[in-house]
Amino acid sequence: MYLMPARLFGCRPAKGNSQPILFLLEYMFGILDENGDVNMTVTKQRDALQLLKTIPLFPWYVEKFVEHKKAKKHSPSTLLGYLRDFAFFFRWLMAEGLTDAPEMKQIPLHVLNDLKKETVESYILYLQESHLYERAALLDKPTRSSRREYSDQTIKRKISSLKSLFHYLASLAEDENGESYLTRNVMAKIEVEADELTPLARAHAMRAKILIDGEIHQFVDFVYNGYLAHCTTTKKQQYHYQNRDRDAAIIALILSGGFRVSEIVNLNLSDVVLEKNQLKMVRKGKKEDAPFFSDWGKEYLQRYLQVRSKYQPAAGEQAVFLAVSPTKPHGHRIEVRSVQKLVKKYAQAFGIPDLSVHKLRHSFATQFLRLNPDPHQLQAQLGHSKLETTMQYAHVLEDALSEAVNRTTRTVGTLSPDTTETHDPTEES
């Protein structure tokens, strides 16, 4: 990538930063503003820096694609998702001998231009049957990911990512002569089936993965008290005691306000307004907001804050939720992936293995609509830009209510025989 001097952008290096090129990179990727001040949440900072480290591993035309998407305000997380999908495809090309390039960065553009539809279809088949193959040669972490079966949605996403890249190279980008980078777009011949589920069908599928009614309180109580019975070793018991206040507070906070996991992870101590039950945050689209949380969630949060110091936070660490590790013995900001894993751990032990951290947000939204049937209020609480996004929970609520009614009589058993005498129903009062 051609780097222009920072002065041409009217930028100055950040305080203490004697590396103008690094500053320029951080400015271009939105990490810093024109004054050298941090311009995004902690999670997005990490993703943006990871993006800077990862891009050099790819061919120049992928770098051009990323620059194009960055100009269209795509988030660092979204761009990293593209790169992961491209990396898997490029490594498959190399493993199949479809390019002589020794590494991804050196895969020439003509390899993409000359791909046949049959080759792409073979890749799709490979994705569908990947759990049948040993994929260690293709993966960064083969011991954890090999033999994993991809869902239909994951496969669709991987193909859609490639379609975006090929469309850019064939139809949007051009060289110094005004010609497209690709003369043919094989991915234009590949169809990706649209989601055929109706809103009601999606709601029914979601219902099996969320908490309703009393399950919300039961789950958090299980995290704090019940999970101990599943700890089979003294070490696991100690780990649970060390972290149960934090884990219960994170989960209760999401369930009491419908927050995104990234919003919880990015919280600083100064963002918590306990007297008003509010959290100050920057939501999607860089919108500043201060949504509320319930008194019930507040109790768990306060209990955690009273013991937060046991994580021995590093000097200046302002993150609300902390974690420690063998390499980082002092408390540091917990990562999104860590929260996702701890929710999955508790969900499996609780008996709802499909419950994820994002489904906790869905659980709150469904319960909110049940008690407050105003989708506009829910839209404001969740930070949705479109009401249609919020309305999906109306369908979930309908299905959840049906399930709740069924549960009230599930233990009754079979229908009792009719032992009453025949009578005239018109005589009933």
mmCIF file of C-alpha atoms in Angstrom, residues 58-271:
data_model
loop_
_atom_site.group_PDB
_atom_site.id
_atom_site.type_symbol
_atom_site.label_atom_id
_atom_site.label_comp_id
_atom_site.label_asym_id
_atom_site.label_seq_id
_atom_site.Cartn_x
_atom_site.Cartn_y
_atom_site.Cartn_z
ATOM 1 C CA PHE A 58 -2.712 -11.186 1.732
ATOM 2 C CA PRO A 59 -2.258 -10.300 -1.955
ATOM 3 C CA TRP A 60 -2.377 -6.651 -2.988
ATOM 4 C CA TYR A 61 -5.833 -6.999 -4.514
ATOM 5 C CA VAL A 62 -7.303 -8.120 -1.183
ATOM 6 C CA GLU A 63 -5.723 -5.061 0.401
ATOM 7 C CA LYS A 64 -7.494 -2.943 -2.229
ATOM 8 C CA PHE A 65 -10.776 -4.664 -1.356
ATOM 9 C CA VAL A 66 -10.297 -3.914 2.348
ATOM 10 C CA GLU A 67 -9.552 -0.256 1.583
ATOM 11 C CA HIS A 68 -12.764 -0.107 -0.470
ATOM 12 C CA LYS A 69 -14.856 -1.600 2.343
ATOM 13 C CA LYS A 70 -13.166 0.618 4.927
ATOM 14 C CA ALA A 71 -14.201 3.671 2.893
ATOM 15 C CA LYS A 72 -17.787 2.378 3.086
ATOM 16 C CA LYS A 73 -17.557 2.420 6.906
ATOM 17 C CA HIS A 74 -17.371 -1.338 7.423
ATOM 18 C CA SER A 75 -16.174 -2.161 10.943
ATOM 19 C CA PRO A 76 -12.774 -3.775 11.671
ATOM 20 C CA SER A 77 -14.607 -6.871 12.927
ATOM 21 C CA THR A 78 -16.465 -7.221 9.622
ATOM 22 C CA LEU A 79 -13.251 -6.782 7.643
ATOM 23 C CA LEU A 80 -11.498 -9.428 9.748
ATOM 24 C CA GLY A 81 -14.388 -11.765 8.983
ATOM 25 C CA TYR A 82 -13.783 -11.244 5.273
ATOM 26 C CA LEU A 83 -10.077 -11.977 5.688
ATOM 27 C CA ARG A 84 -10.731 -15.200 7.589
ATOM 28 C CA ASP A 85 -13.008 -16.414 4.803
ATOM 29 C CA PHE A 86 -10.487 -15.418 2.119
ATOM 30 C CA ALA A 87 -7.646 -17.129 3.992
ATOM 31 C CA PHE A 88 -9.534 -20.409 4.156
ATOM 32 C CA PHE A 89 -10.258 -20.285 0.426
ATOM 33 C CA PHE A 90 -6.706 -19.318 -0.539
ATOM 34 C CA ARG A 91 -5.231 -22.115 1.576
ATOM 35 C CA TRP A 92 -7.613 -24.560 -0.045
ATOM 36 C CA LEU A 93 -6.395 -23.408 -3.479
ATOM 37 C CA MET A 94 -2.803 -23.992 -2.375
ATOM 38 C CA ALA A 95 -3.546 -27.394 -0.836
ATOM 39 C CA GLU A 96 -5.350 -28.517 -4.004
ATOM 40 C CA GLY A 97 -2.429 -27.461 -6.196
ATOM 41 C CA LEU A 98 -4.485 -24.818 -8.001
ATOM 42 C CA THR A 99 -1.689 -22.280 -7.572
ATOM 43 C CA ASP A 100 2.087 -22.570 -7.378
ATOM 44 C CA ALA A 101 2.307 -19.701 -4.904
ATOM 45 C CA PRO A 102 4.191 -20.746 -1.735
ATOM 46 C CA GLU A 103 2.096 -18.407 0.419
ATOM 47 C CA MET A 104 -1.204 -16.552 0.239
ATOM 48 C CA LYS A 105 0.378 -13.177 -0.401
ATOM 49 C CA GLN A 106 1.878 -14.410 -3.657
ATOM 50 C CA ILE A 107 -1.285 -15.849 -5.229
ATOM 51 C CA PRO A 108 -1.511 -13.978 -8.547
ATOM 52 C CA LEU A 109 -4.699 -12.344 -9.745
ATOM 53 C CA HIS A 110 -4.931 -14.566 -12.822
ATOM 54 C CA VAL A 111 -5.610 -17.572 -10.572
ATOM 55 C CA LEU A 112 -8.932 -16.004 -9.587
ATOM 56 C CA ASN A 113 -9.620 -14.882 -13.148
ATOM 57 C CA ASP A 114 -9.102 -18.400 -14.527
ATOM 58 C CA LEU A 115 -11.126 -20.311 -11.922
ATOM 59 C CA LYS A 116 -13.801 -22.587 -13.352
ATOM 60 C CA LYS A 117 -17.286 -22.929 -11.943
ATOM 61 C CA GLU A 118 -16.598 -26.612 -11.319
ATOM 62 C CA THR A 119 -13.647 -25.664 -9.106
ATOM 63 C CA VAL A 120 -15.773 -23.352 -6.971
ATOM 64 C CA GLU A 121 -18.445 -26.038 -6.681
ATOM 65 C CA SER A 122 -15.747 -28.440 -5.478
ATOM 66 C CA TYR A 123 -14.821 -25.926 -2.791
ATOM 67 C CA ILE A 124 -18.443 -25.677 -1.680
ATOM 68 C CA LEU A 125 -18.654 -29.468 -1.508
ATOM 69 C CA TYR A 126 -15.476 -29.452 0.544
ATOM 70 C CA LEU A 127 -17.039 -27.024 3.008
ATOM 71 C CA GLN A 128 -20.139 -29.200 3.276
ATOM 72 C CA GLU A 129 -18.060 -32.314 3.962
ATOM 73 C CA SER A 130 -15.163 -30.714 5.804
ATOM 74 C CA HIS A 131 -15.910 -32.673 8.982
ATOM 75 C CA LEU A 132 -15.017 -35.837 7.065
ATOM 76 C CA TYR A 133 -11.505 -34.668 6.249
ATOM 77 C CA GLU A 134 -8.402 -33.994 8.254
ATOM 78 C CA ARG A 135 -7.999 -30.262 7.749
ATOM 79 C CA ALA A 136 -4.902 -29.699 9.845
ATOM 80 C CA ALA A 137 -2.893 -28.445 6.868
ATOM 81 C CA LEU A 138 -5.432 -25.703 6.191
ATOM 82 C CA LEU A 139 -6.103 -24.342 9.648
ATOM 83 C CA ASP A 140 -4.241 -22.120 12.061
ATOM 84 C CA LYS A 141 -5.463 -24.181 15.035
ATOM 85 C CA PRO A 142 -6.088 -27.679 13.705
ATOM 86 C CA THR A 143 -6.330 -29.340 17.096
ATOM 87 C CA ARG A 144 -9.403 -27.280 17.975
ATOM 88 C CA SER A 145 -11.044 -26.843 14.573
ATOM 89 C CA SER A 146 -10.323 -29.940 12.525
ATOM 90 C CA ARG A 147 -13.226 -32.205 11.644
ATOM 91 C CA ARG A 148 -15.719 -29.455 12.531
ATOM 92 C CA GLU A 149 -18.921 -29.479 10.516
ATOM 93 C CA TYR A 150 -19.919 -26.105 9.116
ATOM 94 C CA SER A 151 -23.535 -24.992 9.320
ATOM 95 C CA ASP A 152 -25.418 -23.971 6.191
ATOM 96 C CA GLN A 153 -25.301 -20.358 7.362
ATOM 97 C CA THR A 154 -21.518 -20.465 7.777
ATOM 98 C CA ILE A 155 -21.057 -21.907 4.299
ATOM 99 C CA LYS A 156 -23.351 -19.252 2.828
ATOM 100 C CA ARG A 157 -21.333 -16.572 4.563
ATOM 101 C CA LYS A 158 -18.021 -17.912 3.256
ATOM 102 C CA ILE A 159 -19.349 -17.995 -0.305
ATOM 103 C CA SER A 160 -20.939 -14.553 0.046
ATOM 104 C CA SER A 161 -17.563 -13.182 1.153
ATOM 105 C CA LEU A 162 -15.951 -14.544 -2.002
ATOM 106 C CA LYS A 163 -18.767 -13.167 -4.142
ATOM 107 C CA SER A 164 -18.117 -9.722 -2.640
ATOM 108 C CA LEU A 165 -14.401 -9.933 -3.431
ATOM 109 C CA PHE A 166 -14.918 -11.126 -7.007
ATOM 110 C CA HIS A 167 -17.633 -8.522 -7.632
ATOM 111 C CA TYR A 168 -15.297 -5.773 -6.476
ATOM 112 C CA LEU A 169 -12.430 -7.008 -8.656
ATOM 113 C CA ALA A 170 -14.599 -7.551 -11.740
ATOM 114 C CA SER A 171 -17.058 -4.659 -11.561
ATOM 115 C CA LEU A 172 -15.893 -1.911 -9.204
ATOM 116 C CA ALA A 173 -12.096 -1.730 -9.150
ATOM 117 C CA GLU A 174 -10.001 -0.639 -12.112
ATOM 118 C CA ASP A 175 -6.309 -0.370 -12.974
ATOM 119 C CA GLU A 176 -4.409 2.657 -14.251
ATOM 120 C CA ASN A 177 -5.878 2.056 -17.723
ATOM 121 C CA GLY A 178 -9.430 2.031 -16.450
ATOM 122 C CA GLU A 179 -9.759 -1.731 -16.929
ATOM 123 C CA SER A 180 -11.288 -4.126 -14.399
ATOM 124 C CA TYR A 181 -8.899 -6.320 -12.446
ATOM 125 C CA LEU A 182 -10.845 -9.432 -13.498
ATOM 126 C CA THR A 183 -12.114 -10.032 -17.023
ATOM 127 C CA ARG A 184 -14.500 -12.743 -15.833
ATOM 128 C CA ASN A 185 -16.307 -13.308 -12.535
ATOM 129 C CA VAL A 186 -16.829 -17.004 -11.899
ATOM 130 C CA MET A 187 -18.559 -16.271 -8.580
ATOM 131 C CA ALA A 188 -21.386 -14.531 -10.459
ATOM 132 C CA LYS A 189 -22.399 -18.006 -11.648
ATOM 133 C CA ILE A 190 -22.613 -19.353 -8.093
ATOM 134 C CA GLU A 191 -26.018 -19.033 -6.467
ATOM 135 C CA VAL A 192 -26.455 -18.611 -2.739
ATOM 136 C CA GLU A 193 -29.891 -19.672 -1.583
ATOM 137 C CA ALA A 194 -31.793 -16.991 0.258
ATOM 138 C CA ASP A 195 -33.043 -17.591 3.776
ATOM 139 C CA GLU A 196 -36.411 -19.263 3.219
ATOM 140 C CA LEU A 197 -37.525 -19.067 6.833
ATOM 141 C CA THR A 198 -40.521 -16.875 7.562
ATOM 142 C CA PRO A 199 -40.307 -14.485 10.542
ATOM 143 C CA LEU A 200 -42.508 -16.895 12.508
ATOM 144 C CA ALA A 201 -40.284 -19.854 11.599
ATOM 145 C CA ARG A 202 -37.180 -17.917 12.641
ATOM 146 C CA ALA A 203 -38.907 -17.046 15.889
ATOM 147 C CA HIS A 204 -39.733 -20.707 16.536
ATOM 148 C CA ALA A 205 -36.098 -21.646 15.926
ATOM 149 C CA MET A 206 -34.947 -18.876 18.246
ATOM 150 C CA ARG A 207 -37.344 -19.954 21.010
ATOM 151 C CA ALA A 208 -35.413 -23.167 21.619
ATOM 152 C CA LYS A 209 -32.298 -21.112 22.295
ATOM 153 C CA ILE A 210 -33.528 -18.449 24.715
ATOM 154 C CA LEU A 211 -34.703 -18.160 28.303
ATOM 155 C CA ILE A 212 -38.284 -17.242 29.137
ATOM 156 C CA ASP A 213 -40.060 -16.259 32.344
ATOM 157 C CA GLY A 214 -38.559 -17.817 35.465
ATOM 158 C CA GLU A 215 -35.701 -19.384 33.512
ATOM 159 C CA ILE A 216 -33.971 -15.998 33.424
ATOM 160 C CA HIS A 217 -33.566 -15.816 37.203
ATOM 161 C CA GLN A 218 -33.017 -19.566 37.457
ATOM 162 C CA PHE A 219 -30.110 -19.432 35.027
ATOM 163 C CA VAL A 220 -28.271 -16.659 36.855
ATOM 164 C CA ASP A 221 -28.855 -18.401 40.191
ATOM 165 C CA PHE A 222 -27.459 -21.565 38.624
ATOM 166 C CA VAL A 223 -24.362 -19.663 37.516
ATOM 167 C CA TYR A 224 -23.793 -18.374 41.029
ATOM 168 C CA ASN A 225 -24.868 -21.365 43.127
ATOM 169 C CA GLY A 226 -25.788 -24.413 41.065
ATOM 170 C CA TYR A 227 -22.785 -24.792 38.791
ATOM 171 C CA LEU A 228 -20.563 -25.823 41.680
ATOM 172 C CA ALA A 229 -22.119 -29.307 41.562
ATOM 173 C CA HIS A 230 -20.693 -29.690 38.049
ATOM 174 C CA CYS A 231 -17.133 -28.923 39.165
ATOM 175 C CA THR A 232 -15.493 -32.350 39.327
ATOM 176 C CA THR A 233 -12.113 -31.265 40.689
ATOM 177 C CA THR A 234 -10.886 -28.988 43.454
ATOM 178 C CA LYS A 235 -9.180 -26.816 40.846
ATOM 179 C CA LYS A 236 -12.454 -26.283 38.975
ATOM 180 C CA GLN A 237 -14.239 -25.478 42.235
ATOM 181 C CA GLN A 238 -11.625 -22.867 43.106
ATOM 182 C CA TYR A 239 -11.854 -21.353 39.636
ATOM 183 C CA HIS A 240 -15.629 -21.135 39.938
ATOM 184 C CA TYR A 241 -15.460 -19.437 43.345
ATOM 185 C CA GLN A 242 -12.915 -16.988 41.973
ATOM 186 C CA ASN A 243 -15.076 -15.927 39.030
ATOM 187 C CA ARG A 244 -18.717 -16.562 39.907
ATOM 188 C CA ASP A 245 -19.394 -12.975 41.032
ATOM 189 C CA ARG A 246 -18.035 -11.660 37.734
ATOM 190 C CA ASP A 247 -19.758 -14.276 35.577
ATOM 191 C CA ALA A 248 -23.134 -13.854 37.272
ATOM 192 C CA ALA A 249 -22.860 -10.054 36.997
ATOM 193 C CA ILE A 250 -22.077 -10.175 33.266
ATOM 194 C CA ILE A 251 -24.954 -12.531 32.521
ATOM 195 C CA ALA A 252 -27.432 -10.743 34.797
ATOM 196 C CA LEU A 253 -26.521 -7.394 33.252
ATOM 197 C CA ILE A 254 -27.171 -8.652 29.721
ATOM 198 C CA LEU A 255 -30.430 -10.282 30.809
ATOM 199 C CA SER A 256 -31.555 -7.122 32.605
ATOM 200 C CA GLY A 257 -30.798 -4.683 29.787
ATOM 201 C CA GLY A 258 -30.393 -6.584 26.542
ATOM 202 C CA PHE A 259 -26.840 -5.393 25.977
ATOM 203 C CA ARG A 260 -24.487 -6.693 23.296
ATOM 204 C CA VAL A 261 -21.486 -8.609 24.585
ATOM 205 C CA SER A 262 -19.108 -6.035 23.070
ATOM 206 C CA GLU A 263 -20.942 -3.269 24.937
ATOM 207 C CA ILE A 264 -20.427 -5.098 28.231
ATOM 208 C CA VAL A 265 -16.769 -5.865 27.539
ATOM 209 C CA ASN A 266 -16.031 -2.244 26.597
ATOM 210 C CA LEU A 267 -17.488 -0.815 29.824
ATOM 211 C CA ASN A 268 -15.214 1.331 31.967
ATOM 212 C CA LEU A 269 -15.869 2.138 35.607
ATOM 213 C CA SER A 270 -16.792 5.703 34.677
ATOM 214 C CA ASP A 271 -19.507 4.369 32.349
#
